[in-house]
């Protein structure tokens, strides 16, 4: 077979409506078209036994506790999921060891490697249960950045995030600095042993409900990423810190929020990792975003698998021209 259309037809013909079979057959066929001299050893996609068991436990938790809760507590016509319900699911998931399983055991996690955490996130997302998204932490939950915090900061902020008793928000983006995050204008001015924050953040997830914000501010705008940005832990009740307007997006409820800092004073002890970490904030922010990409990708994989399942079922059950539409391909 010489051209791409013929190859695509051959692949399509070999695909079955069972979506497990469809993936495997398509991948095997694609692989055949790669010249043998350019083939790499195929990746092993098998899920290790211990992670498969963990996925099974997550499925059982969702079926046993969350689906009935979804049925009784959620209005299918409304996107919003009340905060109290989200917190209830998070805390129960933390109790069972799912929520922040990849954090160290001495801090309340289970020391699960990232592969396991990715599989847990996928499992939750592919369930199609609206409450399942809260069984594993998102940007409101613990962040690996706090592993580099001082012992006091870990005790006050990281441990209660791991048990889901507190939530946080990550405050980097500003109206004039999104992807160009080095150009943030929120300023941090030193005054004795305190820092004064001034500026506005926007699009901040969990901004309204967070117990504290991890705020990135410019201690020296000229230095930008190289020593000019510092990360501060700012508690939500700190004078000078207010929540602005909601910025409604496509996702649940109120969406993201503006955060406003006006002469907001914080102690130098509130710098992430302690006073010696002035200027180290940009590296921290980039690490946070890298972990976020992994967790969002896992969630997207799970959602895609759920959608393929729905589509396959529909193709088998929907009748047109006297037979299931899947037979009309
Ligand atoms: C649902 C949601 C949740 C969010 N949560 C948070 C949060 O919790 N905390 C937080 O700090 N921020 C958050 N954000 C903000 C997010 O980080 C920013 O939206 C993102 O950094 C992009 O910035 P921007 O929207 O200002 O787009 P811009 O920077 O204005 O970019 C607009 C478009 O131009 C493209 N572009 C820009 N520069 C270039 C270039 N040099 N080359 C090629 N293309 C370019 C971008 O890729 C983008 O497509 C959230 C955003 C959303 C949508």
Short mmCIF file of N, CA and C in Angstrom, two decimals, residues 53-115:
data_model
loop_
_atom_site.label_atom_id
_atom_site.label_comp_id
_atom_site.label_asym_id
_atom_site.label_seq_id
_atom_site.Cartn_x
_atom_site.Cartn_y
_atom_site.Cartn_z
N UNK A 53 -4.34 -2.30 41.66
CA UNK A 53 -5.14 -2.51 42.88
C UNK A 53 -5.60 -1.18 43.46
N UNK A 54 -4.68 -0.21 43.44
CA UNK A 54 -5.01 1.12 43.96
C UNK A 54 -6.14 1.76 43.13
N UNK A 55 -6.05 1.58 41.81
CA UNK A 55 -7.11 2.11 40.94
C UNK A 55 -8.45 1.45 41.29
N UNK A 56 -8.39 0.14 41.57
CA UNK A 56 -9.61 -0.58 41.94
C UNK A 56 -10.19 -0.03 43.24
N UNK A 57 -9.31 0.32 44.18
CA UNK A 57 -9.79 0.88 45.45
C UNK A 57 -10.44 2.25 45.23
N UNK A 58 -9.84 3.03 44.33
CA UNK A 58 -10.42 4.35 44.02
C UNK A 58 -11.80 4.17 43.39
N UNK A 59 -11.91 3.22 42.44
CA UNK A 59 -13.20 2.95 41.78
C UNK A 59 -14.25 2.55 42.81
N UNK A 60 -13.83 1.68 43.74
CA UNK A 60 -14.77 1.19 44.75
C UNK A 60 -15.24 2.35 45.64
N UNK A 61 -14.32 3.23 46.01
CA UNK A 61 -14.67 4.40 46.84
C UNK A 61 -15.69 5.28 46.12
N UNK A 62 -15.43 5.53 44.83
CA UNK A 62 -16.33 6.39 44.06
C UNK A 62 -17.72 5.74 43.97
N UNK A 63 -17.75 4.44 43.67
CA UNK A 63 -19.05 3.75 43.52
C UNK A 63 -19.80 3.68 44.85
N UNK A 64 -19.06 3.38 45.90
CA UNK A 64 -19.69 3.14 47.20
C UNK A 64 -20.15 4.44 47.87
N UNK A 65 -19.30 5.49 47.80
CA UNK A 65 -19.61 6.68 48.59
C UNK A 65 -19.98 7.91 47.77
N UNK A 66 -19.35 8.07 46.60
CA UNK A 66 -19.55 9.35 45.89
C UNK A 66 -20.75 9.34 44.95
N UNK A 67 -20.99 8.22 44.28
CA UNK A 67 -22.14 8.21 43.36
C UNK A 67 -23.45 8.42 44.12
N UNK A 68 -23.65 7.73 45.28
CA UNK A 68 -24.89 8.01 46.04
C UNK A 68 -24.98 9.47 46.49
N UNK A 69 -23.83 10.04 46.86
CA UNK A 69 -23.81 11.44 47.31
C UNK A 69 -24.16 12.38 46.15
N UNK A 70 -23.63 12.06 44.98
CA UNK A 70 -23.92 12.86 43.79
C UNK A 70 -25.43 12.84 43.51
N UNK A 71 -26.00 11.65 43.67
CA UNK A 71 -27.43 11.45 43.41
C UNK A 71 -28.29 12.31 44.34
N UNK A 72 -27.93 12.32 45.63
CA UNK A 72 -28.79 13.01 46.60
C UNK A 72 -28.45 14.48 46.76
N UNK A 73 -27.19 14.87 46.55
CA UNK A 73 -26.78 16.23 46.91
C UNK A 73 -26.62 17.19 45.73
N UNK A 74 -26.52 16.66 44.50
CA UNK A 74 -26.24 17.57 43.38
C UNK A 74 -27.42 17.71 42.44
N UNK A 75 -27.62 18.94 42.01
CA UNK A 75 -28.65 19.22 41.03
C UNK A 75 -28.02 19.04 39.64
N UNK A 76 -28.51 18.05 38.85
CA UNK A 76 -27.88 17.80 37.54
C UNK A 76 -27.98 18.99 36.60
N UNK A 77 -28.89 19.92 36.89
CA UNK A 77 -29.06 21.10 36.02
C UNK A 77 -28.07 22.21 36.35
N UNK A 78 -27.38 22.08 37.48
CA UNK A 78 -26.48 23.17 37.89
C UNK A 78 -25.03 22.71 37.91
N UNK A 79 -24.14 23.61 37.47
CA UNK A 79 -22.71 23.29 37.47
C UNK A 79 -22.11 23.36 38.86
N UNK A 80 -22.69 24.23 39.68
CA UNK A 80 -22.04 24.53 40.95
C UNK A 80 -22.03 23.33 41.91
N UNK A 81 -20.90 23.13 42.55
CA UNK A 81 -20.81 22.10 43.60
C UNK A 81 -20.47 22.85 44.88
N UNK A 82 -21.38 22.82 45.87
CA UNK A 82 -21.16 23.63 47.07
C UNK A 82 -19.82 23.34 47.74
N UNK A 83 -19.21 24.39 48.27
CA UNK A 83 -17.89 24.26 48.89
C UNK A 83 -17.91 23.20 50.00
N UNK A 84 -18.98 23.19 50.81
CA UNK A 84 -19.03 22.24 51.93
C UNK A 84 -18.95 20.80 51.42
N UNK A 85 -19.59 20.55 50.27
CA UNK A 85 -19.58 19.20 49.71
C UNK A 85 -18.20 18.86 49.14
N UNK A 86 -17.59 19.86 48.48
CA UNK A 86 -16.23 19.64 47.94
C UNK A 86 -15.28 19.29 49.09
N UNK A 87 -15.40 20.07 50.18
CA UNK A 87 -14.51 19.84 51.33
C UNK A 87 -14.76 18.47 51.97
N UNK A 88 -16.03 18.10 52.00
CA UNK A 88 -16.38 16.80 52.60
C UNK A 88 -15.72 15.67 51.80
N UNK A 89 -15.80 15.76 50.48
CA UNK A 89 -15.19 14.72 49.63
C UNK A 89 -13.67 14.73 49.79
N UNK A 90 -13.08 15.93 49.79
CA UNK A 90 -11.62 16.02 49.93
C UNK A 90 -11.15 15.39 51.24
N UNK A 91 -11.86 15.73 52.32
CA UNK A 91 -11.42 15.22 53.64
C UNK A 91 -11.58 13.71 53.73
N UNK A 92 -12.67 13.20 53.18
CA UNK A 92 -12.87 11.74 53.20
C UNK A 92 -11.79 11.05 52.35
N UNK A 93 -11.48 11.66 51.19
CA UNK A 93 -10.44 11.08 50.32
C UNK A 93 -9.08 11.13 51.02
N UNK A 94 -8.85 12.19 51.79
CA UNK A 94 -7.59 12.30 52.53
C UNK A 94 -7.53 11.23 53.61
N UNK A 95 -8.66 11.04 54.29
CA UNK A 95 -8.75 10.01 55.34
C UNK A 95 -8.40 8.63 54.77
N UNK A 96 -8.88 8.37 53.55
CA UNK A 96 -8.64 7.06 52.92
C UNK A 96 -7.26 6.98 52.26
N UNK A 97 -6.55 8.10 52.23
CA UNK A 97 -5.18 8.08 51.70
C UNK A 97 -5.05 8.39 50.22
N UNK A 98 -6.15 8.82 49.56
CA UNK A 98 -6.07 9.11 48.13
C UNK A 98 -5.62 10.55 47.84
N UNK A 99 -6.15 11.50 48.61
CA UNK A 99 -6.13 12.92 48.24
C UNK A 99 -4.72 13.44 47.93
N UNK A 100 -3.78 13.20 48.82
CA UNK A 100 -2.41 13.71 48.60
C UNK A 100 -1.45 12.54 48.76
N UNK A 101 -1.77 11.44 48.07
CA UNK A 101 -1.02 10.19 48.26
C UNK A 101 0.45 10.33 47.91
N UNK A 102 0.80 11.30 47.05
CA UNK A 102 2.20 11.41 46.62
C UNK A 102 3.06 12.23 47.59
N UNK A 103 2.48 12.70 48.69
CA UNK A 103 3.29 13.44 49.67
C UNK A 103 3.91 12.47 50.68
N UNK A 104 5.02 12.89 51.30
CA UNK A 104 5.73 11.96 52.21
C UNK A 104 4.85 11.50 53.38
N UNK A 105 5.11 10.28 53.81
CA UNK A 105 4.29 9.70 54.89
C UNK A 105 4.38 10.50 56.18
N UNK A 106 5.58 11.03 56.50
CA UNK A 106 5.70 11.75 57.79
C UNK A 106 4.91 13.06 57.78
N UNK A 107 4.44 13.48 56.60
CA UNK A 107 3.62 14.71 56.56
C UNK A 107 2.14 14.38 56.37
N UNK A 108 1.82 13.09 56.33
CA UNK A 108 0.40 12.71 56.21
C UNK A 108 0.04 12.11 54.86
N UNK A 109 1.00 12.05 53.91
CA UNK A 109 0.72 11.42 52.62
C UNK A 109 1.03 9.93 52.68
N UNK A 110 1.18 9.30 51.49
CA UNK A 110 1.49 7.86 51.46
C UNK A 110 2.78 7.57 50.71
N UNK A 111 3.50 8.61 50.28
CA UNK A 111 4.76 8.41 49.57
C UNK A 111 4.59 7.72 48.22
N UNK A 112 3.42 7.90 47.59
CA UNK A 112 3.15 7.25 46.30
C UNK A 112 3.96 7.91 45.19
N UNK A 113 4.68 7.11 44.36
CA UNK A 113 5.41 7.72 43.24
C UNK A 113 4.44 8.37 42.23
N UNK A 114 4.98 9.29 41.41
CA UNK A 114 4.12 10.06 40.50
C UNK A 114 3.32 9.18 39.54
N UNK A 115 3.90 8.04 39.11
CA UNK A 115 3.16 7.17 38.19
C UNK A 115 1.84 6.73 38.82
#
